[in-house]
Coordinates of C-alpha atoms in Angstrom, one line a residue:
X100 CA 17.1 217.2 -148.1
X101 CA 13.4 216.5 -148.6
X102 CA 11.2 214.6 -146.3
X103 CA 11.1 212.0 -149.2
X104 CA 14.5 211.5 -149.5
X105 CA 15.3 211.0 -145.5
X106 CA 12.3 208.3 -145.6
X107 CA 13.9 206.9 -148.7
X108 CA 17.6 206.6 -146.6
X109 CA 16.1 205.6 -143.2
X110 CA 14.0 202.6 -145.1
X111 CA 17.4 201.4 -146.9
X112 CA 19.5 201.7 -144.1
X113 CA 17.1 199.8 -142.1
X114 CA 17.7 196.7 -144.2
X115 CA 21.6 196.8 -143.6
X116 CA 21.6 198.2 -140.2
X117 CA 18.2 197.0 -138.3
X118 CA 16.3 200.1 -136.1
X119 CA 17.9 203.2 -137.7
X120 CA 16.6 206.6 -137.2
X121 CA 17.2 209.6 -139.0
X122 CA 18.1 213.2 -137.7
X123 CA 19.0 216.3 -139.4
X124 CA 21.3 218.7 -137.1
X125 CA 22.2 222.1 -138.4
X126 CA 25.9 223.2 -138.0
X127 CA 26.8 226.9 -137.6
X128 CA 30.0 227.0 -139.9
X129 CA 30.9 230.2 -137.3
X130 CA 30.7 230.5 -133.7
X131 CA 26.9 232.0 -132.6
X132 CA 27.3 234.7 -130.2
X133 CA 26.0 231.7 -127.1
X134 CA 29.5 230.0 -128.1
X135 CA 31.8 229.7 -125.1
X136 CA 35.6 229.6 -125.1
X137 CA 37.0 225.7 -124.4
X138 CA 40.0 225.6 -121.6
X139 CA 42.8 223.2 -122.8
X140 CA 42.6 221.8 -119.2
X141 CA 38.7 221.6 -119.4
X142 CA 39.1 218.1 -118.6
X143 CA 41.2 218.1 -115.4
X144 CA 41.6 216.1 -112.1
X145 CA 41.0 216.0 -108.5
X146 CA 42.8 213.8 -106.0
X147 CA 42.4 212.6 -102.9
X148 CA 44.9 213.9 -100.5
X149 CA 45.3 210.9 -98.5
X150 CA 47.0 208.4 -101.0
X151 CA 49.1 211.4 -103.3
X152 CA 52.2 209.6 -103.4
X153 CA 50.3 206.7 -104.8
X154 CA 49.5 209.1 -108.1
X155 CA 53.0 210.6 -108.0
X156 CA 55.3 208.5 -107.1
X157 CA 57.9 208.6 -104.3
X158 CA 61.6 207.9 -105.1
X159 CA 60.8 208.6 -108.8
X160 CA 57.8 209.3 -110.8
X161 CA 55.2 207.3 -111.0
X162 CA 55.0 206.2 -115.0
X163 CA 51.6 205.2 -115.3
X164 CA 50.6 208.2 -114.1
X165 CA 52.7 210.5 -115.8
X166 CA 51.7 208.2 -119.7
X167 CA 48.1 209.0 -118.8
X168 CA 48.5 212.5 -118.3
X169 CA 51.0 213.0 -121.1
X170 CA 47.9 211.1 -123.6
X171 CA 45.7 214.2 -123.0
X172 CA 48.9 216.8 -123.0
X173 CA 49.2 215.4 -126.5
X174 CA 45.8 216.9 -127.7
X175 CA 45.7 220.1 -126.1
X176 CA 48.9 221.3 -125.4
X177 CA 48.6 221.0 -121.7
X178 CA 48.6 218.3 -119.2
X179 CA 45.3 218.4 -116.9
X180 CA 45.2 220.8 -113.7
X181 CA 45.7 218.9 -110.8
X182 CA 44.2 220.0 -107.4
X183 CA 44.8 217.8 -104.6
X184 CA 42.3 217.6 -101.5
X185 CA 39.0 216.7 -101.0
X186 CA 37.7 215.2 -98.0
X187 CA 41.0 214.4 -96.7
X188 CA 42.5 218.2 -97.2
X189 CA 40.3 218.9 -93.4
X190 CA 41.7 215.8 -92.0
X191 CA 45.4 216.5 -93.0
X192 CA 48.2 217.9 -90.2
X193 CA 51.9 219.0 -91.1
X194 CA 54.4 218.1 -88.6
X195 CA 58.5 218.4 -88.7
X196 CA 58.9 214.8 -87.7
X197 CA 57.3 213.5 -90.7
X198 CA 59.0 213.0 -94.1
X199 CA 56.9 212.3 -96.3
X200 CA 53.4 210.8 -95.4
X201 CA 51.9 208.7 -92.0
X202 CA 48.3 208.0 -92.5
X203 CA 45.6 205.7 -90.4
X204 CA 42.8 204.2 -92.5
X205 CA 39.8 202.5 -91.3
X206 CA 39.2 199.0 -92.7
X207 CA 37.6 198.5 -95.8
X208 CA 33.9 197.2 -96.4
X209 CA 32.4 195.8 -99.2
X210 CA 30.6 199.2 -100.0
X211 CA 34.0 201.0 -99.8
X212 CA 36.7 198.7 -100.9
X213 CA 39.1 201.8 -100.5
X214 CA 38.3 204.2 -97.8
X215 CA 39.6 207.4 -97.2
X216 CA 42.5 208.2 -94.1
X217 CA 40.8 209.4 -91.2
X218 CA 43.8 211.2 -90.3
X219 CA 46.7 212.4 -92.4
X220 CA 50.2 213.5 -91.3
X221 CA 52.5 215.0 -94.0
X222 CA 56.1 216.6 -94.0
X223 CA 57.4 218.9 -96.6
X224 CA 58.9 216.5 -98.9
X225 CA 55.2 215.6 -99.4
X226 CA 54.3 218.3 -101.5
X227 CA 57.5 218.4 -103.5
X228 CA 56.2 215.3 -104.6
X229 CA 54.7 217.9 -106.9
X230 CA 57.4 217.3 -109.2
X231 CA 56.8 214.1 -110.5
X232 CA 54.1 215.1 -112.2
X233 CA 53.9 216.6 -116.4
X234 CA 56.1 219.3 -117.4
X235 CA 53.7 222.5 -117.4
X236 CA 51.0 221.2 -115.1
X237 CA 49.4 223.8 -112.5
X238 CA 48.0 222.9 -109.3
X239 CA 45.7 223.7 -106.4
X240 CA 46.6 222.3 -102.8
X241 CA 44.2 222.0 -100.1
X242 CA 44.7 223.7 -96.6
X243 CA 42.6 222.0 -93.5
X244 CA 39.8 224.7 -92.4
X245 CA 38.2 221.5 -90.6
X246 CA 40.0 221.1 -87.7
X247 CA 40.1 225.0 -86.6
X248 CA 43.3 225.1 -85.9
X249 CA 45.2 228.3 -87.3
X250 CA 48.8 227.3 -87.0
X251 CA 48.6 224.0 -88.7
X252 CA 46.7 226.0 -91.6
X253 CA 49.8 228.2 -91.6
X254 CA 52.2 225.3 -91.4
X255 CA 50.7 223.5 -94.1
X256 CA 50.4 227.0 -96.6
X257 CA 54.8 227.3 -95.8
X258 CA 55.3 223.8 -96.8
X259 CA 53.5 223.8 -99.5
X260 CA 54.8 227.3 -101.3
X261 CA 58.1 225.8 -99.6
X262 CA 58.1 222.8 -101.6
X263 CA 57.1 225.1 -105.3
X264 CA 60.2 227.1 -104.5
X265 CA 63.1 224.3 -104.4
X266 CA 65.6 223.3 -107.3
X267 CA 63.7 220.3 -107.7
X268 CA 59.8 221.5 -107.7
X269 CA 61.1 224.5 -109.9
X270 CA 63.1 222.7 -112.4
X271 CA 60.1 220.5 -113.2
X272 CA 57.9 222.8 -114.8
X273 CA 54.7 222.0 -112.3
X274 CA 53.7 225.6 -110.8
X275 CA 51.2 226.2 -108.0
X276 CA 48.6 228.4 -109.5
X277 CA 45.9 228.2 -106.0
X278 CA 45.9 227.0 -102.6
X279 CA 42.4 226.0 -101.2
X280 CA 41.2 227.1 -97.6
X281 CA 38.6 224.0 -96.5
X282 CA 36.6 221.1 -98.9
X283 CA 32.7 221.1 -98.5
X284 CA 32.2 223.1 -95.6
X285 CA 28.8 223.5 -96.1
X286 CA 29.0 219.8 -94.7
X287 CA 30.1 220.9 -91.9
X288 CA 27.7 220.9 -89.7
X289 CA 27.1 217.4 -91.1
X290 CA 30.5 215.6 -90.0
X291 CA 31.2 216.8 -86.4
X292 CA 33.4 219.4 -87.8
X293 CA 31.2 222.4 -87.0
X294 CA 27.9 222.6 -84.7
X295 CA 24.8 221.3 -86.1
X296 CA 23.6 224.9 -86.1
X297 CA 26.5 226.2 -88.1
X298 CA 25.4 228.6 -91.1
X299 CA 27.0 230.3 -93.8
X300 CA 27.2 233.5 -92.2
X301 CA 29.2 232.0 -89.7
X302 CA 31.3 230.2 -92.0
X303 CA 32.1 233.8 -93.8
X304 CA 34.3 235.3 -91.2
X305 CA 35.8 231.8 -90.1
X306 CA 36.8 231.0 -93.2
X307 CA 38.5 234.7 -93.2
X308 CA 40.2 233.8 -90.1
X309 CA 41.9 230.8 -91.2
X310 CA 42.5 232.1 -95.2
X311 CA 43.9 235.4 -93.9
X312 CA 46.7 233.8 -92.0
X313 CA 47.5 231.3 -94.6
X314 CA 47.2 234.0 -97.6
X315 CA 49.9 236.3 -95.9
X316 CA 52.3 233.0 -94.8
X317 CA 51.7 231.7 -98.2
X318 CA 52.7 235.6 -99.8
X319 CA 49.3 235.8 -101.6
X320 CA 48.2 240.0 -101.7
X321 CA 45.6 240.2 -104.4
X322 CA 43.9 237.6 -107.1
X323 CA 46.2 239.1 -109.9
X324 CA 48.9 237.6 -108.6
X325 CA 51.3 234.2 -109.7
X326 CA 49.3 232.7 -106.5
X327 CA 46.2 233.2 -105.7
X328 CA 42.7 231.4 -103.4
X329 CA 40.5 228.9 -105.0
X330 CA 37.2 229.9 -103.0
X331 CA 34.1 228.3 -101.7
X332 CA 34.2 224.5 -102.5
X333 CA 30.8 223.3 -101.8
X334 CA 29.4 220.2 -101.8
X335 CA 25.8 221.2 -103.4
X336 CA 23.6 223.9 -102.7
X337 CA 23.4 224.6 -98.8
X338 CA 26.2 227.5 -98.8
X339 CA 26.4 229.0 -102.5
X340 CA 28.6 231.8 -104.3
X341 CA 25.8 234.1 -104.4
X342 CA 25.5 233.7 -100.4
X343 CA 29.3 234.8 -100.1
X344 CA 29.2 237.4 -102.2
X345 CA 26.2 238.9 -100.7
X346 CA 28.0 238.2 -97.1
X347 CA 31.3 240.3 -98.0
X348 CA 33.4 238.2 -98.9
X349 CA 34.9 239.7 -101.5
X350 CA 35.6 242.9 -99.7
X351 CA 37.8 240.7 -97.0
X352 CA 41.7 240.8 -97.3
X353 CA 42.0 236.8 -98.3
X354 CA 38.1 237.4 -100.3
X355 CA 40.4 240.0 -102.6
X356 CA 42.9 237.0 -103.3
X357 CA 40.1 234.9 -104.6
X358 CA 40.8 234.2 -108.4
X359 CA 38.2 230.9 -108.9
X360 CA 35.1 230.2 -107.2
X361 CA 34.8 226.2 -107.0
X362 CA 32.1 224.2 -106.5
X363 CA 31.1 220.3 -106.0
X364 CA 28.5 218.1 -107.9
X365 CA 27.7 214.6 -108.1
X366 CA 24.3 213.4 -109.9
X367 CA 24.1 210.8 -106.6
X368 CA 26.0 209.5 -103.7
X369 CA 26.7 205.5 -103.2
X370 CA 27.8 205.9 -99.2
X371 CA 25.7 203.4 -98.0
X372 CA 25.4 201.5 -100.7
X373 CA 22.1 201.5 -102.9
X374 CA 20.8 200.7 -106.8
X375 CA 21.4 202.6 -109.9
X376 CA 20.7 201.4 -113.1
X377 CA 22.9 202.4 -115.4
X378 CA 19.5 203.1 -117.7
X379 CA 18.4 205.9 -115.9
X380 CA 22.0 207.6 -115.3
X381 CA 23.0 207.5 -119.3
X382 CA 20.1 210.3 -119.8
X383 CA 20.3 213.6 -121.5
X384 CA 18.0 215.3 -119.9
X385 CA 19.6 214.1 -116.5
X386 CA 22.5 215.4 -117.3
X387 CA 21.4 219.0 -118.1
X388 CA 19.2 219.0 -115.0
X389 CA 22.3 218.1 -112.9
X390 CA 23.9 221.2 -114.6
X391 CA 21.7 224.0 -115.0
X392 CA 21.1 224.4 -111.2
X393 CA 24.5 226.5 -111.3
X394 CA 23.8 228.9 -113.6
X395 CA 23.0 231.6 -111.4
X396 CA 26.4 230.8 -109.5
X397 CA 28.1 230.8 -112.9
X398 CA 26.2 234.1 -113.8
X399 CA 27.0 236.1 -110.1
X400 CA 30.7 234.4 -110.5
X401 CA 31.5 236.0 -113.7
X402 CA 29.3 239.1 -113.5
X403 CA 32.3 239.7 -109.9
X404 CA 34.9 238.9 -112.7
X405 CA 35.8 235.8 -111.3
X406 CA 36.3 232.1 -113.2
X407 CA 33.9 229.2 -112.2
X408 CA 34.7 225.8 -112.1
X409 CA 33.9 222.5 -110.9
X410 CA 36.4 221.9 -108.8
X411 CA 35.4 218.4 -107.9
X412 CA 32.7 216.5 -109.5
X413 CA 32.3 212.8 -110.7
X414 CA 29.3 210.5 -111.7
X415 CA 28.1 209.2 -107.7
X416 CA 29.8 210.5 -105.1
X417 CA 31.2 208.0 -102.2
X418 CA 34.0 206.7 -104.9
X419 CA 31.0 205.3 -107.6
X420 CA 28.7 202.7 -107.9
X421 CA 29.4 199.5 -109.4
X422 CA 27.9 198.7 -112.5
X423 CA 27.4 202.6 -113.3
X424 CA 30.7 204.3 -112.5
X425 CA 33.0 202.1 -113.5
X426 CA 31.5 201.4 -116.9
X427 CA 31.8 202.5 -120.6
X428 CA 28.1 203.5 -120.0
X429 CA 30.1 205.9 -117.7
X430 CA 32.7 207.3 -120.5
X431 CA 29.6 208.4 -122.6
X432 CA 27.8 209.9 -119.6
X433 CA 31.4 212.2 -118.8
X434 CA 31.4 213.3 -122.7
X435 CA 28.1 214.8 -122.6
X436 CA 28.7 216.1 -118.9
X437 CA 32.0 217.8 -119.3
X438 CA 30.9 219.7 -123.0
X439 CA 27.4 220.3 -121.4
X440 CA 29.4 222.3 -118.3
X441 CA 31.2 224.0 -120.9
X442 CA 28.5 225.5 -122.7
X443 CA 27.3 227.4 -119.5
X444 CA 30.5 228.9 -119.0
X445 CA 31.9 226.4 -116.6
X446 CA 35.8 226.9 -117.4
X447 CA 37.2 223.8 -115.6
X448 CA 36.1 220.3 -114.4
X449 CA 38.4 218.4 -111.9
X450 CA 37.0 215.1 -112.0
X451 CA 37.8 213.4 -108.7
X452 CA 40.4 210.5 -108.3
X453 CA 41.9 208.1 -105.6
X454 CA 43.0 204.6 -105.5
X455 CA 40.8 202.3 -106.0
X456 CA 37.8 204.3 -106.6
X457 CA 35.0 202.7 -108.9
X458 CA 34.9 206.2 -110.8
X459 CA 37.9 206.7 -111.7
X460 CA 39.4 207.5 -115.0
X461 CA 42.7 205.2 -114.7
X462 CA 44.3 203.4 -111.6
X463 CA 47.8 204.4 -110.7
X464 CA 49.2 201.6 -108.8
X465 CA 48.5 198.1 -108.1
X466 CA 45.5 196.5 -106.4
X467 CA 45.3 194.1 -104.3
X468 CA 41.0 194.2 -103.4
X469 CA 38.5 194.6 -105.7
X470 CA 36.8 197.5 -106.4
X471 CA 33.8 196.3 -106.9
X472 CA 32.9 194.9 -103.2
X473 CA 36.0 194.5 -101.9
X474 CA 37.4 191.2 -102.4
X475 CA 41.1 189.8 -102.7
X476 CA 42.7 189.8 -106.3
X477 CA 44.9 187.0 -107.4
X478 CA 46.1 188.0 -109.4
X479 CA 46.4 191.7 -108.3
X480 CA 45.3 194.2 -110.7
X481 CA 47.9 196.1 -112.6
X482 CA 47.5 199.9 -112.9
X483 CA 44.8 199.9 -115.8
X484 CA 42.9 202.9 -117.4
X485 CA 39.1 202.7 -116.7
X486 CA 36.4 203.1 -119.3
X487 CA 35.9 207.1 -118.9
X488 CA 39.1 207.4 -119.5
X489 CA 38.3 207.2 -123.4
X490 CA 35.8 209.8 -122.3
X491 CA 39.3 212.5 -121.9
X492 CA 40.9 211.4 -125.7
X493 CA 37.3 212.5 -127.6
X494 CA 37.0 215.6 -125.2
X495 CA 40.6 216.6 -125.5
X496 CA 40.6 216.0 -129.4
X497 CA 37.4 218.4 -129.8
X498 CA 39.0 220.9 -127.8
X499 CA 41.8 220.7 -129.9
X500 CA 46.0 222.7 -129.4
X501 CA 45.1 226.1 -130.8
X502 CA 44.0 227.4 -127.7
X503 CA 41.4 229.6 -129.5
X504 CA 38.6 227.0 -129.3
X505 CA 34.8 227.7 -128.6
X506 CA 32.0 225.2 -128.3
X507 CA 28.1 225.4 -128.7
X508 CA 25.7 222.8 -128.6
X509 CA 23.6 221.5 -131.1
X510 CA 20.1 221.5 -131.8
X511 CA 19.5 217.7 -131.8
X512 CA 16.0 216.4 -131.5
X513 CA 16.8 212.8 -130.4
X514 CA 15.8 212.2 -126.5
X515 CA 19.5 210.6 -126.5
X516 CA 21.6 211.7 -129.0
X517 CA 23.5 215.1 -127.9
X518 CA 25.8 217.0 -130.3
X519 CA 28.6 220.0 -130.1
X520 CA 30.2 222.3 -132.1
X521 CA 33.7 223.5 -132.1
X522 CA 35.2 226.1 -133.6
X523 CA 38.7 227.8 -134.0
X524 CA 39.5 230.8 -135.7
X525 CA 36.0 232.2 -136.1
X526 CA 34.8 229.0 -138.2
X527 CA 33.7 225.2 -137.6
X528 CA 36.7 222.8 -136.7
X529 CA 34.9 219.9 -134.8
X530 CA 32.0 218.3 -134.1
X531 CA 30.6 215.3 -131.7
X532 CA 27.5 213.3 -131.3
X533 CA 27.0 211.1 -128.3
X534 CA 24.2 208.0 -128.3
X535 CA 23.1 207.9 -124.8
X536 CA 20.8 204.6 -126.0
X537 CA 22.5 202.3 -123.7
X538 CA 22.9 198.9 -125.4
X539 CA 23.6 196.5 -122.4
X540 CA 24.5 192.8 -122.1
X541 CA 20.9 192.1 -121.0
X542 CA 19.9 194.1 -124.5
X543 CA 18.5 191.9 -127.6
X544 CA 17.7 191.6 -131.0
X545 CA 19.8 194.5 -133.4
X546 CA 21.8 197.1 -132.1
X547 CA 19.6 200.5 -132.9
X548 CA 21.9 203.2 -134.7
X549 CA 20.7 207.0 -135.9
X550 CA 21.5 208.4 -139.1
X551 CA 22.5 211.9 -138.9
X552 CA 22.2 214.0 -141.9
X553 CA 24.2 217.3 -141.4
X554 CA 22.9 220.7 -142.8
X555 CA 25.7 223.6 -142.0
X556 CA 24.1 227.6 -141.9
X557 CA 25.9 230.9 -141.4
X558 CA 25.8 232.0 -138.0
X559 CA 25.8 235.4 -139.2
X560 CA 25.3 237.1 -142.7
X561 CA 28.3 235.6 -145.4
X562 CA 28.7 234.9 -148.4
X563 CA 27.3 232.1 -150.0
X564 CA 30.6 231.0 -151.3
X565 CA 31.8 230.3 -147.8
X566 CA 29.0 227.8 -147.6
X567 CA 30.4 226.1 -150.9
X568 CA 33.8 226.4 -149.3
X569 CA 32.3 224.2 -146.7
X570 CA 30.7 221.5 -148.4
X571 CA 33.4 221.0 -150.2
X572 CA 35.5 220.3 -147.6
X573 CA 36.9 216.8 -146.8
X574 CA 35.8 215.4 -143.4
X575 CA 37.2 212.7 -141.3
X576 CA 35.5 210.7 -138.0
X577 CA 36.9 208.7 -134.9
X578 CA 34.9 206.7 -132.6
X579 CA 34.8 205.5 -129.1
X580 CA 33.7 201.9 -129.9
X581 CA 31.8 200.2 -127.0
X582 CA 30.6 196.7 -127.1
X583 CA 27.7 197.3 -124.0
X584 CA 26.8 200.0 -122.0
X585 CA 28.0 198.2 -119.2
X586 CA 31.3 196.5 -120.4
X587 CA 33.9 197.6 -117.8
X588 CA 36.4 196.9 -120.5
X589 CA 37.1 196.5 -124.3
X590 CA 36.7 200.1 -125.5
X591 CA 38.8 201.8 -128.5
X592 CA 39.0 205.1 -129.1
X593 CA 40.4 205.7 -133.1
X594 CA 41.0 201.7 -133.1
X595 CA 42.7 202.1 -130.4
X596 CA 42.6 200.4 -127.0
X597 CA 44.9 202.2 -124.3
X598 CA 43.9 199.4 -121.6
X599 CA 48.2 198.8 -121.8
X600 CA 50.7 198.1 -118.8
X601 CA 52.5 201.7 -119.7
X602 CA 48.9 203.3 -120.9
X603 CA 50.4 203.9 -124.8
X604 CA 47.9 202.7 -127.0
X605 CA 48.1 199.8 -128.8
X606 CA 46.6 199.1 -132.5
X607 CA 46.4 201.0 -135.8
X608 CA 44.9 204.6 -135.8
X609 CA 41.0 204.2 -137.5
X610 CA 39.7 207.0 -139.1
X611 CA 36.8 207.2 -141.1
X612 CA 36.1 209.7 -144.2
X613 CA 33.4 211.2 -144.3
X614 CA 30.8 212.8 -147.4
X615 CA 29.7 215.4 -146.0
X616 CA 26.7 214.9 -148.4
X617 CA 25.3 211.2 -147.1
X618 CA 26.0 212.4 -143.7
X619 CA 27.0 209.7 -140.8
X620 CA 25.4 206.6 -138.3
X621 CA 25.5 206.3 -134.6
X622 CA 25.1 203.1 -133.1
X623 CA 23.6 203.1 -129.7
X624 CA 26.2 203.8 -127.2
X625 CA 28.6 205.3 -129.4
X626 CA 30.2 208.6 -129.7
X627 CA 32.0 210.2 -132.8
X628 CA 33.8 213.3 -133.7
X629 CA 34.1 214.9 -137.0
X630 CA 37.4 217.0 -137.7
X631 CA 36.2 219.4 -140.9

């Protein structure tokens, strides 16, 4: 399209839609050899171990959970991975005398409405809780390196490969795929856990002398196995991958069970509180910043023919902030983040979870505090899906149920418009554009948008008649609508709003078609996906 023509749109949509832009992106109608493959379960959870029954239910399933999960399943093919853990996983102890759960929780604070257990005491039927969850689901359960203690790392290991190998566990579909030796021991040295002088190379062999035990209790002999170690599970940057491989760790008898090296990110931490405007957190270049630090994990991880993941991440770490985590502001952000991680060959994200936690993508149960600063409800607060929930249906749709998916980004010269690629079967399938413009309820006079023209190119030498082929293909868009950046509520994804008792969506299906030709808008704080 010539310079005159864009100039020629941008002026006349200007006078129907107010501060439009225009952008050309270019759309590989193959994968280019940077494309990386796209996990069904790219999009997966983490929860906190302390409140599990919450998520699962006890005497029966618990339905909202089990709707919300199934609403992803739908897209991909799979339910999400599930690893549960986290800080709570070092503060947990198995004991014969306990059913189920028996927890003690400090009291909550305006700063953490919901805090986590300080100690947690768990019996076997605890982990066949397991089998409430989605047919086909795989898991990772955390062991406690924390508390040093050998035998309750062993005891917890039997109780949990105990619990996969009843009628009930078995006959549900959910299999164990890891167990997890320790969360965030680089922090260690931090939380009383470890002396203040601890280091990684003394974590190496303690973290053998725990794992070894539980790998042989737990019948793990090798990373090729149904079972196998989800390793490391740092919090940032203080112990890394590349540090444990150069230490051994690989060569160890539990390092030769490790299948998945796992590590932690947040873009901030709200543990005492603090200011973040939700401005500066709905930023591309932020985002990728907070990402490309891995890369030479990612890049030692694969070169030892290993998987990488995220194993927990979130937006700000301490549960959220208000006003930034809880937000739709916050659904946008988690597009751009999770398709961002996937590009540098980041296989999985488990975005973490628990009850009552500002970040969350849904609530499982009933509230009875806010979680905002902690104040009573009345009326409590149903179990609700949060604004980055709608962040999961886009993600899960580009990924698609083929299983063959790869994704690339785009070459988008807008400071806050990002775009992907996806493609199945050697050729373009999918495509999404986030506007990271937030629009608040503090924003005034039109709502900006972008134009984006689309221009498609051969990846690799083809004929020119696949390029017709293309063009003249039929294309069709669905949206995640958002009022403001900072609405906590009120978002569709497809016309559809899945803030429901049960978590089924409610409303008619919206989709737009599409010219391929005249190309499509973006309003500020908006994301779309094309399906070619």
């Amino acid at each position: 399209m010539s310079r005159l023509n864009l100039l020629v749109r941008a002026l006349a949509l200007s006078v129907s839609l107010g501060s439009v832009s225009a952008l050309n992106v270019s759309l590989p109608i193959s994968p280019p050899g940077n494309s990386q493959a796209l996990s069904p379960t790219l999009l997966s959870f983490s929860i906190e171990q302390d409140r599990w029954p919450d998520w699962a239910g006890v005497q029966s399933r618990n339905e909202f959970t089990h709707n919300a999960l199934l609403n992803y399943a739908a897209l991909t093919g799979h339910p999400p991975n599930i690893r549960v853990g986290a800080n709570s996983e070092d503060h947990t102890f198995w004991s014969p005398t306990v059913t189920i759960e028996d927890s003690s929780f400090p009291p909550p604070n305006s700063i953490t409405p919901y805090p986590e257990a300080t100690r947690i005491t768990v019996g076997n039927a605890y982990y066949a809780l397991s089998r409430f969850l989605p047919r086909g689901t795989r898991m990772v359960w955390g062991v406690n390196l924390g508390a040093d203690n050998v035998t309750n790392a062993v005891n917890m290991a039997k109780a949990i490969v105990g619990a996969f190998r009843t009628g009930a566990v078995k006959a549900s579909g959910v299999v164990l795929e890891r167990i997890e030796v320790g969360n965030e021991a680089d922090l260690y040295k931090n939380n009383g856990l470890r002396p203040s002088n601890w280091t990684v190379n003394e974590y190496v062999p303690d973290w053998i002398s725990v794992a070894g035990p539980v790998a042989q209790a737990a019948g793990i002999h090798g990373r090729d196995g149904p079972l196998t170690l989800q390793g490391a599970a740092f919090a940032g940057q203080g112990f890394t991958p590349r540090q444990l491989f150069d230490l051994g760790i690989l060569d160890s008898a539990p390092g030769k069970a490790i299948s998945v090296i796992s590590q932690h990110q947040y873009s901030a931490a709200f543990c005492n509180g603090g200011d973040f405007p939700l401005v500066s957190f709905m930023n591309k270049a932020a985002v990728r910043g907070n990402l490309t630090h891995f890369e030479a994990d990612i890049a030692a991880t694969h070169a030892k023919g290993l998987i990488y993941i995220l194993g927990e991440t979130n937006s700000i770490a301490c549960h959220g902030a208000p006003g930034v985590s809880n937000t739709a502001g916050a659904a946008l952000w988690a597009i751009d983040y999770t398709l961002q991680a996937a590009t540098l060959g980041i296989r999985e994200l488990n975005f973490h979870e628990g009850v009552g936690y500002k970040y969350n993508f849904f609530q499982p149960i009933t509230l009875n505090r806010s979680i905002v600063d902690g104040s009573p409800l009345n009326p409590p607060s149903p179990p609700h899906v949060q604004p980055s929930y709608y962040a999961g249906l886009l993600i899960n749709t580009l990924i698609g149920n083929t299983g063959t998916a790869q994704i690339v980004e785009l070459a988008v010269d807008d400071p806050n418009v990002t775009g992907y690629a996806a493609f199945e079967h050697g050729r373009l399938a999918r495509a999404a554009f986030v506007n990271l413009h937030a629009w608040l309820a503090s924003s005034t006079g039109t709502r900006p948008s972008v134009h984006i023209d689309l221009d498609f190119a051969q990846a690799a030498l083809g004929a020119q008649s696949d390029m017709d082929a293309f063009w003249a293909r039929k294309a069709t868009a669905r949206r995640v609508v958002i009022h403001r950046a900072d609405d906590t509520a009120g978002l569709t994804w497809a016309g559809q709003s899945y803030e429901t008792r049960d978590a089924h969506p409610s409303g008619p299906v919206v989709v737009e078609h599409v010219s391929l030709h005249e190309g499509i808008d973006l309003r500020a704080t908006e994301a779309v996906l094309l399906s070619f």
